[in-house]
Amino acid sequence: MANASELLNFIKQDRDLSRITLDAQDILAHLVQMAFKYLVHCLQADLNNYMPAFLDDPEEQNPQRPKIEDVLHTLTGAMSLLRRCRVNAALTIQLFSQLFHFINMWLFNKLVTDTDSGLCCHYWGAILRQQLSHIEAWAEKQGLELAADCHLSRIVQ
């Protein structure tokens, strides 16, 4: 994805090549979009396994349950991969915007669709806020605080 994106950028910037490679540019752009889509899908599937960590009651100690550290480890692994492959910063921000949106969506849907869970109360609001603060702190260290603030704002509210 990184190499295809960079190549596409170079071709588009070249005065001579940009005019004679329009079909190739379309194909390359489509490939970058598909690679991005598949990467987002894989990372969301990984995150989905650990999302119950947000709703983990600190009073109940269960070593079998996912922990918020698992979510942070998934995000850190994704960031390491993107940096190692030198993915364009704009694509990195877009990817994490998708992941933060996924976290927001999963939690919001859990709160509104699982009415018998008792999650809509001050106690669980405080736990959820504490768990989200770990994600926000991680995002700030990575320079993604704007994306996190934007895409987690609904659930934080």
mmCIF file of C-alpha atoms in Angstrom:
data_model
loop_
_atom_site.group_PDB
_atom_site.id
_atom_site.type_symbol
_atom_site.label_atom_id
_atom_site.label_comp_id
_atom_site.label_asym_id
_atom_site.label_seq_id
_atom_site.Cartn_x
_atom_site.Cartn_y
_atom_site.Cartn_z
ATOM 1 C CA MET A 1 0.000 0.000 0.000
ATOM 2 C CA ALA A 2 2.801 2.404 0.912
ATOM 3 C CA ASN A 3 4.796 1.745 -2.248
ATOM 4 C CA ALA A 4 1.769 1.854 -4.538
ATOM 5 C CA SER A 5 0.601 5.088 -2.944
ATOM 6 C CA GLU A 6 4.016 6.688 -3.307
ATOM 7 C CA LEU A 7 4.356 5.535 -6.914
ATOM 8 C CA LEU A 8 0.925 6.928 -7.722
ATOM 9 C CA ASN A 9 1.911 10.250 -6.193
ATOM 10 C CA PHE A 10 5.135 10.391 -8.222
ATOM 11 C CA ILE A 11 3.330 9.575 -11.467
ATOM 12 C CA LYS A 12 0.666 12.216 -10.828
ATOM 13 C CA GLN A 13 3.329 14.848 -10.063
ATOM 14 C CA ASP A 14 5.328 14.139 -13.239
ATOM 15 C CA ARG A 15 4.195 16.448 -16.042
ATOM 16 C CA ASP A 16 5.003 14.023 -18.843
ATOM 17 C CA LEU A 17 3.946 10.751 -17.220
ATOM 18 C CA SER A 18 0.713 12.011 -15.726
ATOM 19 C CA ARG A 19 -0.865 12.594 -19.156
ATOM 20 C CA ILE A 20 0.052 9.247 -20.696
ATOM 21 C CA THR A 21 -0.623 6.978 -17.721
ATOM 22 C CA LEU A 22 -4.203 7.872 -16.819
ATOM 23 C CA ASP A 23 -5.440 4.261 -16.995
ATOM 24 C CA ALA A 24 -2.496 3.017 -14.942
ATOM 25 C CA GLN A 25 -3.145 5.752 -12.372
ATOM 26 C CA ASP A 26 -6.773 4.654 -12.041
ATOM 27 C CA ILE A 27 -5.736 1.033 -11.534
ATOM 28 C CA LEU A 28 -3.052 1.995 -9.016
ATOM 29 C CA ALA A 29 -5.474 4.239 -7.117
ATOM 30 C CA HIS A 30 -7.981 1.388 -6.982
ATOM 31 C CA LEU A 31 -5.301 -0.982 -5.661
ATOM 32 C CA VAL A 32 -4.305 1.479 -2.927
ATOM 33 C CA GLN A 33 -7.964 1.869 -1.934
ATOM 34 C CA MET A 34 -8.477 -1.897 -1.817
ATOM 35 C CA ALA A 35 -5.297 -2.465 0.225
ATOM 36 C CA PHE A 36 -6.431 0.258 2.643
ATOM 37 C CA LYS A 37 -9.893 -1.280 2.907
ATOM 38 C CA TYR A 38 -8.482 -4.753 3.623
ATOM 39 C CA LEU A 39 -6.041 -3.416 6.208
ATOM 40 C CA VAL A 40 -8.847 -1.557 7.994
ATOM 41 C CA HIS A 41 -10.987 -4.691 7.911
ATOM 42 C CA CYS A 42 -8.199 -6.860 9.397
ATOM 43 C CA LEU A 43 -7.439 -4.371 12.155
ATOM 44 C CA GLN A 44 -11.118 -3.964 12.996
ATOM 45 C CA ALA A 45 -11.441 -7.742 13.244
ATOM 46 C CA ASP A 46 -8.477 -7.784 15.650
ATOM 47 C CA LEU A 47 -9.942 -4.942 17.706
ATOM 48 C CA ASN A 48 -13.331 -6.639 17.786
ATOM 49 C CA ASN A 49 -11.792 -9.483 19.796
ATOM 50 C CA TYR A 50 -10.673 -7.066 22.508
ATOM 51 C CA MET A 51 -13.552 -4.582 22.608
ATOM 52 C CA PRO A 52 -15.205 -6.238 25.640
ATOM 53 C CA ALA A 53 -12.210 -4.927 27.617
ATOM 54 C CA PHE A 54 -13.891 -1.517 27.630
ATOM 55 C CA LEU A 55 -16.778 -3.007 29.576
ATOM 56 C CA ASP A 56 -14.676 -4.960 32.033
ATOM 57 C CA ASP A 57 -15.767 -4.373 35.623
ATOM 58 C CA PRO A 58 -12.635 -3.573 37.667
ATOM 59 C CA GLU A 59 -14.224 -5.186 40.713
ATOM 60 C CA GLU A 60 -14.325 -8.561 38.952
ATOM 61 C CA GLN A 61 -10.878 -10.037 38.357
ATOM 62 C CA ASN A 62 -10.965 -12.435 35.426
ATOM 63 C CA PRO A 63 -7.618 -13.185 33.733
ATOM 64 C CA GLN A 64 -9.422 -14.797 30.775
ATOM 65 C CA ARG A 65 -11.110 -11.572 29.678
ATOM 66 C CA PRO A 66 -9.509 -9.164 27.240
ATOM 67 C CA LYS A 67 -7.828 -6.137 28.805
ATOM 68 C CA ILE A 68 -7.507 -2.571 27.580
ATOM 69 C CA GLU A 69 -3.806 -3.319 27.113
ATOM 70 C CA ASP A 70 -4.824 -5.738 24.345
ATOM 71 C CA VAL A 71 -6.573 -2.899 22.521
ATOM 72 C CA LEU A 72 -3.532 -0.658 22.972
ATOM 73 C CA HIS A 73 -1.242 -3.465 21.799
ATOM 74 C CA THR A 74 -3.309 -3.830 18.606
ATOM 75 C CA LEU A 75 -3.129 -0.087 17.947
ATOM 76 C CA THR A 76 0.607 -0.020 18.683
ATOM 77 C CA GLY A 77 1.210 -2.961 16.369
ATOM 78 C CA ALA A 78 -0.665 -1.226 13.578
ATOM 79 C CA MET A 79 1.311 1.982 14.107
ATOM 80 C CA SER A 80 4.607 0.078 14.127
ATOM 81 C CA LEU A 81 3.696 -1.660 10.882
ATOM 82 C CA LEU A 82 2.724 1.606 9.201
ATOM 83 C CA ARG A 83 5.924 3.311 10.329
ATOM 84 C CA ARG A 84 8.120 0.376 9.358
ATOM 85 C CA CYS A 85 6.574 0.403 5.872
ATOM 86 C CA ARG A 86 6.805 4.214 5.758
ATOM 87 C CA VAL A 87 3.144 4.684 4.975
ATOM 88 C CA ASN A 88 2.172 8.232 4.085
ATOM 89 C CA ALA A 89 1.095 10.273 7.133
ATOM 90 C CA ALA A 90 -2.271 11.100 5.562
ATOM 91 C CA LEU A 91 -3.042 7.403 5.082
ATOM 92 C CA THR A 92 -1.947 6.701 8.658
ATOM 93 C CA ILE A 93 -4.314 9.358 9.992
ATOM 94 C CA GLN A 94 -7.138 8.025 7.821
ATOM 95 C CA LEU A 95 -6.528 4.483 9.030
ATOM 96 C CA PHE A 96 -6.579 5.430 12.695
ATOM 97 C CA SER A 97 -9.619 7.622 12.121
ATOM 98 C CA GLN A 98 -11.363 4.481 10.870
ATOM 99 C CA LEU A 99 -10.198 2.517 13.906
ATOM 100 C CA PHE A 100 -11.271 5.213 16.377
ATOM 101 C CA HIS A 101 -14.623 5.400 14.611
ATOM 102 C CA PHE A 102 -14.937 1.613 14.944
ATOM 103 C CA ILE A 103 -14.260 1.817 18.693
ATOM 104 C CA ASN A 104 -16.840 4.596 19.017
ATOM 105 C CA MET A 105 -19.411 2.688 16.960
ATOM 106 C CA TRP A 106 -18.931 -0.605 18.812
ATOM 107 C CA LEU A 107 -19.284 0.994 22.229
ATOM 108 C CA PHE A 108 -22.229 3.178 21.245
ATOM 109 C CA ASN A 109 -24.085 0.239 19.712
ATOM 110 C CA LYS A 110 -23.383 -1.855 22.798
ATOM 111 C CA LEU A 111 -24.829 0.855 25.051
ATOM 112 C CA VAL A 112 -27.999 1.438 23.048
ATOM 113 C CA THR A 113 -28.832 -2.058 21.856
ATOM 114 C CA ASP A 114 -28.079 -4.048 24.990
ATOM 115 C CA THR A 115 -30.713 -2.403 27.187
ATOM 116 C CA ASP A 116 -30.779 -5.203 29.758
ATOM 117 C CA SER A 117 -27.059 -4.924 30.466
ATOM 118 C CA GLY A 118 -27.403 -2.012 32.882
ATOM 119 C CA LEU A 119 -24.551 -0.169 31.181
ATOM 120 C CA CYS A 120 -26.403 3.148 31.023
ATOM 121 C CA CYS A 121 -25.592 4.367 34.519
ATOM 122 C CA HIS A 122 -23.031 6.581 36.229
ATOM 123 C CA TYR A 123 -20.933 3.611 37.399
ATOM 124 C CA TRP A 124 -20.386 2.228 33.902
ATOM 125 C CA GLY A 125 -20.013 5.724 32.459
ATOM 126 C CA ALA A 126 -17.057 6.311 34.788
ATOM 127 C CA ILE A 127 -15.487 2.957 33.866
ATOM 128 C CA LEU A 128 -15.949 3.598 30.158
ATOM 129 C CA ARG A 129 -14.495 7.094 30.499
ATOM 130 C CA GLN A 130 -11.457 5.691 32.319
ATOM 131 C CA GLN A 131 -10.903 3.065 29.612
ATOM 132 C CA LEU A 132 -11.270 5.645 26.839
ATOM 133 C CA SER A 133 -8.710 7.871 28.552
ATOM 134 C CA HIS A 134 -6.103 5.151 27.857
ATOM 135 C CA ILE A 135 -6.932 5.314 24.137
ATOM 136 C CA GLU A 136 -6.804 9.115 24.158
ATOM 137 C CA ALA A 137 -3.433 9.131 25.940
ATOM 138 C CA TRP A 138 -2.054 6.615 23.435
ATOM 139 C CA ALA A 139 -3.351 8.708 20.529
ATOM 140 C CA GLU A 140 -1.758 11.845 21.958
ATOM 141 C CA LYS A 141 1.634 10.125 22.198
ATOM 142 C CA GLN A 142 1.308 9.106 18.557
ATOM 143 C CA GLY A 143 0.263 12.560 17.352
ATOM 144 C CA LEU A 144 -3.258 11.349 16.590
ATOM 145 C CA GLU A 145 -5.093 13.323 19.276
ATOM 146 C CA LEU A 146 -7.176 15.264 16.733
ATOM 147 C CA ALA A 147 -8.394 12.062 15.058
ATOM 148 C CA ALA A 148 -9.128 10.468 18.438
ATOM 149 C CA ASP A 149 -10.944 13.536 19.754
ATOM 150 C CA CYS A 150 -13.028 13.755 16.602
ATOM 151 C CA HIS A 151 -13.992 10.094 16.306
ATOM 152 C CA LEU A 152 -14.390 9.275 19.997
ATOM 153 C CA SER A 153 -16.312 12.433 20.881
ATOM 154 C CA ARG A 154 -19.768 10.827 20.724
ATOM 155 C CA ILE A 155 -18.981 8.011 23.087
ATOM 156 C CA VAL A 156 -17.027 10.307 25.417
ATOM 157 C CA GLN A 157 -20.052 12.604 25.567
#
